[in-house]
Short mmCIF file of C-alpha atoms (C1' of nucleotides) in Angstrom, two decimals:
data_model
loop_
_atom_site.label_atom_id
_atom_site.label_comp_id
_atom_site.label_asym_id
_atom_site.label_seq_id
_atom_site.Cartn_x
_atom_site.Cartn_y
_atom_site.Cartn_z
CA MET A 21 181.90 125.25 63.49
CA PRO A 22 180.61 128.52 64.82
CA ASP A 23 182.70 131.62 64.39
CA ARG A 24 183.06 132.64 68.00
CA SER A 25 185.64 135.25 67.13
CA ALA A 26 182.72 137.57 66.44
CA LEU A 27 181.47 137.44 70.02
CA PRO A 28 181.75 140.91 71.50
CA GLU A 29 182.96 139.57 74.81
CA PRO A 30 183.77 135.90 74.50
CA THR A 31 183.07 133.70 77.48
CA GLY A 32 186.58 132.39 77.58
CA ALA A 33 188.04 129.99 80.11
CA GLY A 34 190.49 132.61 81.35
CA LEU A 35 190.46 134.74 84.45
CA ASP A 36 190.65 137.87 82.38
CA ALA A 37 186.93 138.18 81.81
CA THR A 38 185.70 141.52 83.20
CA PRO A 39 182.91 141.44 85.78
CA ALA A 40 180.84 143.67 83.53
CA SER A 41 180.87 141.16 80.72
CA LEU A 42 179.64 138.46 83.03
CA ALA A 43 176.97 140.64 84.58
CA ALA A 44 175.05 141.24 81.36
CA PRO A 45 173.12 138.39 79.76
CA ARG A 46 174.47 137.08 76.52
CA TRP A 47 171.55 138.38 74.48
CA ALA A 48 172.21 141.88 75.84
CA ARG A 49 175.86 141.80 74.88
CA ILE A 50 175.01 140.58 71.40
CA ALA A 51 172.33 143.26 71.09
CA THR A 52 174.91 145.92 71.91
CA ALA A 53 177.33 144.52 69.34
CA LEU A 54 174.61 144.31 66.71
CA LYS A 55 173.52 147.86 67.44
CA GLY A 56 177.07 149.00 66.87
CA ARG A 57 177.14 147.32 63.48
CA ILE A 58 173.85 148.97 62.54
CA LEU A 59 174.96 152.43 63.65
CA ALA A 60 178.23 151.92 61.81
CA GLY A 61 176.15 151.62 58.67
CA GLU A 62 176.74 147.96 57.90
CA TRP A 63 173.11 147.76 56.76
CA ALA A 64 171.49 150.81 55.19
CA SER A 65 168.36 152.29 56.74
CA GLY A 66 165.34 150.45 55.40
CA THR A 67 167.19 147.32 54.32
CA ALA A 68 167.16 143.89 55.92
CA ILE A 69 169.91 142.74 58.25
CA ALA A 70 171.27 139.20 58.10
CA ALA A 71 168.86 136.37 58.88
CA GLU A 72 168.37 135.23 62.48
CA SER A 73 169.87 131.83 61.75
CA ALA A 74 172.94 133.35 60.09
CA LEU A 75 173.46 135.78 62.98
CA ALA A 76 172.99 133.02 65.56
CA GLU A 77 175.68 130.96 63.86
CA HIS A 78 177.92 134.01 63.51
CA TYR A 79 177.73 134.80 67.22
CA GLY A 80 177.83 131.15 68.19
CA VAL A 81 174.58 131.10 70.14
CA ALA A 82 171.27 129.29 69.96
CA LEU A 83 168.51 130.72 67.85
CA GLY A 84 166.43 131.67 70.87
CA THR A 85 169.25 133.76 72.28
CA MET A 86 169.77 135.51 68.98
CA ARG A 87 166.04 136.23 68.79
CA ALA A 88 166.16 137.78 72.25
CA ALA A 89 168.99 140.07 71.16
CA ILE A 90 167.10 141.15 68.06
CA GLN A 91 163.90 141.64 70.04
CA ALA A 92 165.73 144.03 72.36
CA LEU A 93 166.61 146.25 69.42
CA VAL A 94 163.06 146.00 68.11
CA ASP A 95 161.77 147.20 71.49
CA GLU A 96 164.32 149.98 71.31
CA GLY A 97 162.86 151.06 67.98
CA LEU A 98 165.99 150.37 65.97
CA LEU A 99 164.71 147.31 64.08
CA GLU A 100 161.44 146.09 62.66
CA ARG A 101 160.55 142.45 62.03
CA VAL A 102 158.39 141.36 59.13
CA HIS A 103 157.26 137.76 59.10
CA GLY A 104 158.50 135.93 56.02
CA ARG A 105 160.57 138.83 54.71
CA GLY A 106 163.25 139.74 57.19
CA THR A 107 164.35 142.13 59.94
CA PHE A 108 164.76 145.70 58.77
CA VAL A 109 166.66 148.76 59.97
CA ARG A 110 164.05 151.39 60.79
CA GLY A 111 164.10 154.55 58.73
CA ALA A 112 163.52 158.10 59.89
CA LEU A 113 160.69 158.92 62.28
CA THR A 114 157.17 159.05 60.93
CA GLY A 115 154.13 160.08 62.88
CA ALA A 116 156.08 162.69 64.79
CA THR A 117 154.51 165.52 62.84
CA MET A 118 153.52 168.61 64.76
CA ALA A 119 150.14 168.41 63.10
CA ARG A 120 149.19 165.59 65.45
CA PHE A 121 148.70 168.17 68.20
CA PHE A 122 146.09 170.04 66.20
CA ARG A 123 142.76 169.46 64.57
CA PHE A 124 142.13 171.66 61.57
CA GLY A 125 138.68 172.16 60.09
CA ASP A 126 138.57 169.87 57.07
CA ALA A 127 142.23 169.23 56.40
CA GLY A 128 142.65 165.81 57.88
CA SER A 129 145.71 163.77 57.22
CA GLU A 130 147.18 165.47 54.18
CA ILE A 131 150.73 166.78 54.34
CA PRO A 132 150.46 170.50 54.98
CA GLU A 133 151.87 173.18 52.74
CA SER A 134 155.28 174.37 53.76
CA ARG A 135 157.19 177.60 53.15
CA ILE A 136 160.75 178.39 54.21
CA VAL A 137 160.82 182.01 55.34
CA SER A 138 164.44 182.29 56.34
CA LEU A 139 167.63 180.24 56.31
CA ARG A 140 170.69 181.48 58.16
CA THR A 141 173.82 180.20 59.86
CA LEU A 142 174.57 181.94 63.14
CA ALA A 143 176.08 181.43 66.57
CA ALA A 144 173.86 179.33 68.84
CA PRO A 145 172.03 181.33 71.52
CA ALA A 146 172.48 180.00 75.04
CA ASP A 147 169.14 178.17 75.28
CA VAL A 148 169.51 176.55 71.87
CA ALA A 149 173.06 175.47 72.64
CA MET A 150 171.85 173.90 75.86
CA GLN A 151 169.02 172.01 74.20
CA LEU A 152 171.38 170.68 71.54
CA GLY A 153 174.14 169.93 74.02
CA LEU A 154 176.57 172.28 72.29
CA ALA A 155 178.88 175.00 73.59
CA ALA A 156 177.25 178.42 73.35
CA GLY A 157 178.29 180.18 70.18
CA THR A 158 178.73 177.00 68.14
CA PRO A 159 177.52 177.67 64.59
CA VAL A 160 173.99 176.46 63.98
CA LEU A 161 171.64 176.57 61.03
CA ARG A 162 168.39 178.41 61.79
CA VAL A 163 165.37 177.68 59.62
CA LEU A 164 162.16 179.68 59.90
CA ARG A 165 159.20 177.93 58.39
CA GLN A 166 155.46 178.40 57.99
CA ARG A 167 153.09 175.49 57.62
CA GLY A 168 149.49 175.66 56.58
CA TRP A 169 146.42 174.03 55.15
CA GLU A 170 144.22 175.34 52.38
CA GLY A 171 146.22 178.50 51.93
CA GLN A 172 146.00 179.50 55.58
CA VAL A 173 149.18 179.68 57.68
CA ARG A 174 148.57 177.62 60.83
CA LEU A 175 151.95 176.81 62.35
CA LEU A 176 155.15 178.81 62.81
CA GLU A 177 158.37 176.89 63.22
CA THR A 178 161.89 177.82 64.27
CA ILE A 179 164.32 174.97 63.61
CA TRP A 180 167.88 174.84 64.92
CA LEU A 181 170.43 172.41 63.47
CA PRO A 182 174.11 171.92 64.34
CA ALA A 183 175.91 173.43 61.35
CA PRO A 184 178.64 170.78 61.11
CA LEU A 185 176.10 168.01 60.58
CA PHE A 186 173.80 169.91 58.24
CA GLY A 187 176.20 171.74 55.95
CA ALA A 188 174.43 170.32 52.92
CA LEU A 189 171.25 172.22 53.82
CA ALA A 190 172.88 175.62 54.21
CA ALA A 191 173.67 175.68 50.51
CA LEU A 192 170.08 174.96 49.44
CA LYS A 193 167.57 177.49 48.21
CA PRO A 194 164.38 177.70 50.30
CA ALA A 195 162.35 176.31 47.41
CA GLU A 196 164.47 173.19 47.37
CA PHE A 197 163.33 172.14 50.84
CA ALA A 198 160.96 169.16 50.94
CA PRO A 199 157.74 169.46 52.97
CA LEU A 200 158.90 166.65 55.25
CA LEU A 201 162.27 167.44 56.80
CA TYR A 202 163.30 164.15 58.40
CA PRO A 203 163.53 162.17 55.17
CA MET A 204 165.50 165.09 53.78
CA TYR A 205 167.91 165.03 56.73
CA ALA A 206 168.50 161.35 56.00
CA GLU A 207 169.05 161.75 52.26
CA ARG A 208 171.04 164.97 52.16
CA CYS A 209 172.93 164.83 55.44
CA GLY A 210 172.95 161.17 56.46
CA VAL A 211 171.20 162.03 59.72
CA THR A 212 168.45 159.60 60.72
CA VAL A 213 166.06 160.91 63.35
CA GLY A 214 164.98 157.99 65.49
CA ARG A 215 163.41 159.58 68.55
CA ALA A 216 162.01 162.93 69.62
CA VAL A 217 160.78 164.53 72.83
CA ASP A 218 158.07 167.16 72.59
CA ASP A 219 157.49 169.62 75.39
CA LEU A 220 154.07 171.31 75.35
CA ARG A 221 153.23 174.60 76.97
CA PHE A 222 150.74 177.32 76.60
CA THR A 223 151.64 180.89 75.69
CA ARG A 224 150.31 184.01 73.94
CA LEU A 225 151.16 185.33 70.50
CA GLY A 226 153.47 188.29 70.03
CA ALA A 227 152.67 190.93 67.44
CA ARG A 228 154.85 189.45 64.69
CA GLU A 229 153.59 185.89 65.21
CA ALA A 230 149.99 186.99 65.43
CA ALA A 231 150.28 188.79 62.11
CA GLN A 232 151.66 185.72 60.38
CA LEU A 233 148.86 183.54 61.74
CA SER A 234 146.13 186.13 61.08
CA LEU A 235 145.22 186.21 64.74
CA PRO A 236 145.05 189.06 67.24
CA GLU A 237 148.10 189.86 69.33
CA GLY A 238 147.98 188.13 72.70
CA HIS A 239 145.85 185.29 71.35
CA PRO A 240 146.31 181.98 73.24
CA ALA A 241 148.79 179.63 71.55
CA LEU A 242 150.30 176.20 72.00
CA ALA A 243 154.10 176.18 72.07
CA VAL A 244 155.86 172.90 71.33
CA SER A 245 159.59 172.53 71.97
CA ARG A 246 161.12 169.47 70.40
CA VAL A 247 164.51 167.87 70.76
CA ALA A 248 165.15 165.20 68.14
CA PHE A 249 167.77 162.44 68.48
CA ASP A 250 169.46 160.34 65.83
CA LEU A 251 169.76 156.57 66.05
CA ALA A 252 172.96 156.87 68.06
CA GLY A 253 171.21 159.12 70.58
CA ARG A 254 172.88 162.40 69.54
CA ARG A 255 170.78 165.58 69.71
CA VAL A 256 170.42 166.69 66.11
CA GLU A 257 167.51 169.13 66.04
CA PHE A 258 165.85 171.66 68.31
CA ARG A 259 162.51 172.91 67.04
CA GLN A 260 160.00 175.41 68.39
CA THR A 261 156.47 175.42 67.01
CA LEU A 262 153.59 177.81 67.60
CA GLY A 263 149.94 177.23 66.76
CA ASN A 264 146.50 178.49 67.67
CA ALA A 265 145.49 177.08 71.06
CA ASP A 266 141.91 176.77 69.86
CA ASP A 267 143.06 174.19 67.33
CA PHE A 268 144.93 172.19 69.96
CA HIS A 269 143.95 168.60 70.56
CA TYR A 270 145.89 165.71 71.99
CA ARG A 271 145.13 162.22 73.18
CA ALA A 272 147.27 160.69 75.92
CA GLU A 273 146.86 157.10 76.96
CA VAL A 274 147.83 155.88 80.42
CA ARG A 275 148.45 152.37 81.55
CA MET B 12 150.81 113.50 83.99
CA PRO B 13 149.77 116.92 82.81
CA ASP B 14 146.20 118.01 83.36
CA ARG B 15 145.24 118.77 79.79
CA SER B 16 141.62 119.12 80.77
CA ALA B 17 142.47 122.71 81.67
CA LEU B 18 143.43 123.63 78.13
CA PRO B 19 141.05 126.28 76.89
CA GLU B 20 140.82 124.71 73.47
CA PRO B 21 142.50 121.35 73.51
CA THR B 22 144.30 120.27 70.36
CA GLY B 23 142.34 117.10 70.16
CA ALA B 24 142.52 114.50 67.42
CA GLY B 25 138.91 115.14 66.44
CA LEU B 26 137.44 117.03 63.52
CA ASP B 27 135.48 119.24 65.87
CA ALA B 28 138.27 121.75 66.40
CA THR B 29 137.12 125.18 65.26
CA PRO B 30 139.25 127.01 62.71
CA ALA B 31 139.60 129.93 65.11
CA SER B 32 141.21 127.79 67.74
CA LEU B 33 143.79 126.57 65.28
CA ALA B 34 144.49 130.02 63.92
CA ALA B 35 145.74 131.47 67.19
CA PRO B 36 149.08 130.35 68.63
CA ARG B 37 148.96 128.22 71.70
CA TRP B 38 150.47 130.90 73.94
CA ALA B 39 147.72 133.31 72.84
CA ARG B 40 144.95 130.87 73.68
CA ILE B 41 146.50 130.19 77.07
CA ALA B 42 146.91 133.93 77.67
CA THR B 43 143.21 134.41 77.00
CA ALA B 44 142.29 131.62 79.38
CA LEU B 45 144.61 132.95 82.06
CA LYS B 46 143.21 136.46 81.65
CA GLY B 47 139.74 135.05 82.21
CA ARG B 48 140.84 133.44 85.45
CA ILE B 49 142.39 136.72 86.61
CA LEU B 50 139.33 138.79 85.75
CA ALA B 51 137.15 136.19 87.45
CA GLY B 52 139.06 137.03 90.61
CA GLU B 53 140.90 133.76 91.09
CA TRP B 54 143.89 135.82 92.27
CA ALA B 55 143.27 139.07 94.12
CA SER B 56 144.73 142.29 92.78
CA GLY B 57 148.27 142.68 94.05
CA THR B 58 148.82 139.01 94.84
CA ALA B 59 150.94 136.50 92.98
CA ILE B 60 149.46 134.04 90.50
CA ALA B 61 150.63 130.42 90.34
CA ALA B 62 154.26 129.82 89.40
CA GLU B 63 155.25 129.52 85.74
CA SER B 64 156.23 125.88 86.16
CA ALA B 65 152.94 125.00 87.84
CA LEU B 66 150.93 126.78 85.15
CA ALA B 67 152.96 125.15 82.38
CA GLU B 68 152.21 121.74 83.82
CA HIS B 69 148.57 122.67 84.36
CA TYR B 70 148.11 123.68 80.73
CA GLY B 71 150.30 120.85 79.48
CA VAL B 72 152.80 123.02 77.60
CA ALA B 73 156.53 123.67 77.74
CA LEU B 74 157.82 126.37 80.01
CA GLY B 75 158.75 128.64 77.14
CA THR B 76 155.22 128.59 75.83
CA MET B 77 153.81 129.38 79.25
CA ARG B 78 156.25 132.24 79.60
CA ALA B 79 155.11 133.64 76.25
CA ALA B 80 151.50 133.55 77.44
CA ILE B 81 152.37 135.34 80.66
CA GLN B 82 154.51 137.88 78.81
CA ALA B 83 151.52 138.76 76.63
CA LEU B 84 149.52 139.71 79.73
CA VAL B 85 152.48 141.64 81.10
CA ASP B 86 152.65 143.64 77.86
CA GLU B 87 148.92 144.18 78.19
CA GLY B 88 149.48 145.68 81.62
CA LEU B 89 147.53 143.02 83.49
CA LEU B 90 150.48 141.30 85.18
CA GLU B 91 153.83 142.29 86.58
CA ARG B 92 156.82 139.98 86.96
CA VAL B 93 159.26 140.26 89.83
CA HIS B 94 162.39 138.16 89.63
CA GLY B 95 162.64 135.72 92.50
CA ARG B 96 159.24 136.59 93.98
CA GLY B 97 156.55 135.81 91.48
CA THR B 98 154.12 137.18 88.92
CA PHE B 99 151.59 139.62 90.33
CA VAL B 100 148.17 140.89 89.33
CA ARG B 101 148.53 144.63 88.79
CA GLY B 102 146.60 146.93 91.07
CA ALA B 103 144.79 150.14 90.19
CA LEU B 104 146.41 152.74 87.95
CA THR B 105 149.06 154.98 89.39
CA GLY B 106 150.73 157.86 87.62
CA ALA B 107 147.54 158.76 85.84
CA THR B 108 147.00 161.80 88.00
CA MET B 109 145.73 164.93 86.33
CA ALA B 110 148.51 166.82 88.06
CA ARG B 111 150.98 165.44 85.53
CA PHE B 112 149.63 167.92 82.98
CA PHE B 113 150.50 170.87 85.18
CA ARG B 114 153.49 172.43 86.85
CA PHE B 115 152.67 174.30 90.01
CA GLY B 116 155.05 176.73 91.64
CA ASP B 117 156.69 174.80 94.45
CA ALA B 118 154.29 171.94 94.98
CA GLY B 119 156.11 169.14 93.26
CA SER B 120 155.07 165.58 93.73
CA GLU B 121 152.92 165.77 96.82
CA ILE B 122 149.36 164.55 96.68
CA PRO B 123 147.18 167.64 96.30
CA GLU B 124 144.45 168.65 98.70
CA SER B 125 141.04 167.47 97.67
CA ARG B 126 137.53 168.69 98.47
CA ILE B 127 134.25 167.13 97.39
CA VAL B 128 131.87 169.94 96.52
CA SER B 129 128.86 167.93 95.46
CA LEU B 130 127.71 164.33 95.27
CA ARG B 131 124.50 163.47 93.45
CA THR B 132 122.86 160.63 91.59
CA LEU B 133 121.07 161.72 88.42
CA ALA B 134 120.14 160.63 84.92
CA ALA B 135 123.12 160.57 82.56
CA PRO B 136 123.19 163.46 80.07
CA ALA B 137 123.59 162.42 76.45
CA ASP B 138 127.32 163.13 76.17
CA VAL B 139 128.17 161.42 79.45
CA ALA B 140 126.08 158.38 78.50
CA MET B 141 127.92 158.18 75.21
CA GLN B 142 131.36 158.39 76.79
CA LEU B 143 130.44 155.68 79.31
CA GLY B 144 128.72 153.53 76.72
CA LEU B 145 125.39 153.68 78.54
CA ALA B 146 121.86 154.40 77.40
CA ALA B 147 120.94 158.05 77.91
CA GLY B 148 119.12 158.52 81.19
CA THR B 149 120.85 155.65 82.98
CA PRO B 150 121.46 156.68 86.59
CA VAL B 151 124.97 157.95 87.21
CA LEU B 152 126.79 159.31 90.21
CA ARG B 153 128.12 162.82 89.67
CA VAL B 154 130.98 164.04 91.84
CA LEU B 155 132.18 167.64 91.78
CA ARG B 156 135.62 168.06 93.23
CA GLN B 157 138.22 170.77 93.75
CA ARG B 158 141.91 170.02 93.95
CA GLY B 159 144.60 172.37 95.11
CA TRP B 160 148.03 172.96 96.48
CA GLU B 161 148.97 175.16 99.39
CA GLY B 162 145.43 176.28 100.02
CA GLN B 163 144.88 177.46 96.46
CA VAL B 164 142.25 175.73 94.30
CA ARG B 165 143.94 174.73 91.03
CA LEU B 166 141.81 172.08 89.37
CA LEU B 167 138.06 171.62 88.98
CA GLU B 168 136.78 168.11 88.34
CA THR B 169 133.45 166.68 87.29
CA ILE B 170 133.41 162.92 87.68
CA TRP B 171 130.70 160.65 86.29
CA LEU B 172 130.31 157.05 87.50
CA PRO B 173 127.75 154.41 86.51
CA ALA B 174 125.48 154.22 89.55
CA PRO B 175 125.06 150.42 89.54
CA LEU B 176 128.80 149.86 89.94
CA PHE B 177 129.43 152.62 92.44
CA GLY B 178 126.48 152.35 94.79
CA ALA B 179 128.84 152.16 97.77
CA LEU B 180 130.05 155.69 97.09
CA ALA B 181 126.64 157.32 96.90
CA ALA B 182 126.08 156.59 100.59
CA LEU B 183 129.34 158.21 101.70
CA LYS B 184 129.71 161.67 103.16
CA PRO B 185 132.00 164.00 101.16
CA ALA B 186 134.53 164.04 103.99
CA GLU B 187 134.87 160.26 103.75
CA PHE B 188 136.32 160.43 100.24
CA ALA B 189 140.03 159.64 99.97
CA PRO B 190 142.27 162.06 98.06
CA LEU B 191 143.09 159.32 95.53
CA LEU B 192 139.94 157.92 93.97
CA TYR B 193 141.20 154.86 92.11
CA PRO B 194 142.36 152.95 95.17
CA MET B 195 139.02 153.84 96.74
CA TYR B 196 137.13 152.48 93.73
CA ALA B 197 139.02 149.22 94.19
CA GLU B 198 138.45 148.91 97.93
CA ARG B 199 134.87 150.13 98.21
CA CYS B 200 133.42 149.06 94.90
CA GLY B 201 135.68 146.30 93.61
CA VAL B 202 136.38 148.31 90.46
CA THR B 203 140.03 148.25 89.36
CA VAL B 204 140.97 150.95 86.88
CA GLY B 205 143.59 149.54 84.55
CA ARG B 206 143.72 151.98 81.67
CA ALA B 207 142.65 155.53 80.86
CA VAL B 208 142.52 157.78 77.82
CA ASP B 209 142.94 161.51 78.30
CA ASP B 210 141.76 163.98 75.71
CA LEU B 211 143.33 167.46 75.95
CA ARG B 212 141.91 170.70 74.60
CA PHE B 213 142.07 174.39 75.32
CA THR B 214 139.04 176.35 76.38
CA ARG B 215 138.12 179.47 78.36
CA LEU B 216 136.75 179.69 81.85
CA GLY B 217 133.10 180.47 82.49
CA ALA B 218 132.13 182.84 85.30
CA ARG B 219 131.46 180.11 87.88
CA GLU B 220 134.67 178.21 87.12
CA ALA B 221 136.76 181.37 87.05
CA ALA B 222 135.49 182.34 90.50
CA GLN B 223 136.43 178.97 91.97
CA LEU B 224 139.93 179.18 90.52
CA SER B 225 140.40 182.86 91.44
CA LEU B 226 140.95 183.76 87.79
CA PRO B 227 139.19 186.23 85.51
CA GLU B 228 136.26 185.05 83.42
CA GLY B 229 137.36 184.03 79.93
CA HIS B 230 140.84 183.09 81.12
CA PRO B 231 142.50 180.37 78.98
CA ALA B 232 142.18 176.90 80.47
CA LEU B 233 143.22 173.34 79.74
CA ALA B 234 140.31 170.92 79.57
CA VAL B 235 141.04 167.23 80.04
CA SER B 236 138.38 164.62 79.28
CA ARG B 237 139.19 161.19 80.58
CA VAL B 238 137.56 157.83 80.04
CA ALA B 239 138.84 155.18 82.44
CA PHE B 240 138.54 151.43 81.84
CA ASP B 241 138.63 148.55 84.30
CA LEU B 242 140.77 145.46 83.79
CA ALA B 243 138.05 143.82 81.74
CA GLY B 244 137.91 146.82 79.41
CA ARG B 245 134.59 148.23 80.66
CA ARG B 246 134.20 152.02 80.78
CA VAL B 247 133.88 152.84 84.46
CA GLU B 248 134.57 156.56 84.76
CA PHE B 249 134.19 159.74 82.73
CA ARG B 250 136.02 162.72 84.16
CA GLN B 251 136.32 166.33 83.05
CA THR B 252 139.08 168.47 84.52
CA LEU B 253 139.76 172.18 84.17
CA GLY B 254 142.97 173.99 85.05
CA ASN B 255 144.79 177.22 84.34
CA ALA B 256 146.36 177.02 80.88
CA ASP B 257 149.36 178.97 82.13
CA ASP B 258 150.19 176.07 84.44
CA PHE B 259 149.95 173.55 81.61
CA HIS B 260 152.97 171.44 80.80
CA TYR B 261 153.28 168.08 79.12
CA ARG B 262 156.06 165.96 77.71
CA ALA B 263 155.32 163.63 74.82
CA GLU B 264 157.87 161.18 73.54
CA VAL B 265 157.80 159.90 69.98
CA ARG B 266 159.51 156.87 68.57
"C1'" DA C 14 167.50 125.60 101.29
"C1'" DA C 15 163.55 126.03 98.65
"C1'" DG C 16 160.98 128.49 95.39
"C1'" DT C 17 160.60 132.03 92.08
"C1'" DG C 18 161.52 134.07 87.51
"C1'" DG C 19 165.63 134.66 83.86
"C1'" DT C 20 168.78 132.72 80.55
"C1'" DC C 21 170.19 129.33 77.23
"C1'" DT C 22 170.42 125.19 74.33
"C1'" DA C 23 169.64 122.26 70.12
"C1'" DG C 24 166.79 120.92 67.92
"C1'" DA C 25 161.67 120.50 65.24
"C1'" DC C 26 157.95 122.16 62.65
"C1'" DC C 27 154.71 125.97 61.06
"C1'" DA C 28 153.29 130.38 58.61
"C1'" DC C 29 154.39 133.76 55.51
"C1'" DC C 30 156.63 135.85 51.50
"C1'" DG C 31 158.66 136.41 47.00
"C1'" DA C 32 160.74 134.67 42.78
"C1'" DC D 21 160.07 126.52 45.85
"C1'" DG D 22 163.65 128.28 49.20
"C1'" DG D 23 164.28 131.62 52.69
"C1'" DT D 24 162.42 134.37 56.26
"C1'" DG D 25 160.57 134.96 60.90
"C1'" DG D 26 157.13 132.54 64.47
"C1'" DT D 27 156.00 128.79 67.51
"C1'" DC D 28 157.12 125.02 70.50
"C1'" DT D 29 159.63 121.41 73.07
"C1'" DA D 30 162.17 119.32 77.09
"C1'" DG D 31 165.29 119.91 79.22
"C1'" DA D 32 169.66 122.54 82.00
"C1'" DC D 33 171.55 125.95 84.79
"C1'" DC D 34 171.71 130.81 86.79
"C1'" DA D 35 170.07 134.84 89.69
"C1'" DC D 36 167.16 136.60 92.98
"C1'" DT D 37 164.12 136.45 97.13
"C1'" DT D 38 162.42 134.65 101.36
"C1'" DA D 39 162.43 131.97 105.25
#
DNA sequence: AAGTGGTCTAGACCACCGA
DNA sequence: CGGTGGTCTAGACCACTTA
């Protein structure tokens, strides 16, 4: 006997059913409920959720319907199916590295060197507050970072993080920062970055920036502004990156 | 009685079935067969293919299997489903315009002005031949074009087309070219562009280019190299576009 | 009203993985 | 081997579009 009590919005025989609940297909309602359970932390990032058959029984639907619900979350990037093993909660973003916008001489796919130059908590400037969806003046953690390959500094990064979420980082020494930040956000702060939007523009280097990159002042540069979102869709990071425009390279596919 | 003779690789009782045919799921084999019929022109671009139920009966499979086959071609970008109306063969690419890489003052979403500067048939240079997958020296049609907004030239384009496919264009006068090329390729030459790959880099303007764009020589520029593919996956166009780097803007989403 | 795609069921069997 | 996701069936009924 299926446990229909778990249905998010049971299709009862009453007249009390809301129009909204009837408008959405069953698989969509179940997907929403399942998403809630995932975001609530019922299954840790990287672990397998319950089996399709078990979930189908739990929600009192046919297997095909349950598969449709799961597929919706897979398309959304929240889950990952592996034949024969299970359906897994996706971990932090990979492949979102800023290095993908550049081609550097020999250094191909290695993780670049990374150096934290500054780490301060301060009141969010207006533009940063807007990008993070915060009130201006909210405390934020500002991280200045240099990234490079083969001893040469190639990218300058300014990273803004809402202080309440990232308190654990403010106490760290610069040397304790890992080269990849997103896994560190997940481990130290419980923040899983699931999506990011990069905004590319072209600019010219100021004196300070040029000096750090060993380039002349006014040299052409690529400026990337990123807003990163966690699995629940909250804005959790605003990042500005500068690099030599001559190293820029990007491939965009259209269909 | 279902017409199983239409099955691309019937699951006969014989020993003659190839391993390959058994390896692929049934929906995949049917998708391949259906794709062949579409590329062969059985249904014109923009028109509806046969109904799911009819196709399911034709191939002798259940509706769910037929739907899976169709869905595969939808994901591939070859078909488009419209609830209540039918399943349609997708037309030429839209939204692949070079203008999406730029932000121009006021001119928002209007189609830019377009002027054909030159139209010649010549032997393909080595790099063009490589990008189009042709032997060097194969005849190609070269189109030089300027695009602009509000009377100001903003983009310079060099377009290379395999002469055999685009013979109909070589006879045209420059004034007879439409502002949007892909629909024209479809109408005049029967070539439907279904996919394109854009490669972005920064460069600097040469004297000639700078003069056309009313910019100083050596000014930073965005260079886009595009290879466009038709529905069958053939390379049908190689295009190089130049624009002011200061007008560059692009949004990349990562997940 | 007729025809289209969309949802859903209640099964069966297959392919893959790990202990 | 048992458990997972993947494929497939033969229906039923719903939602949307067009005439």
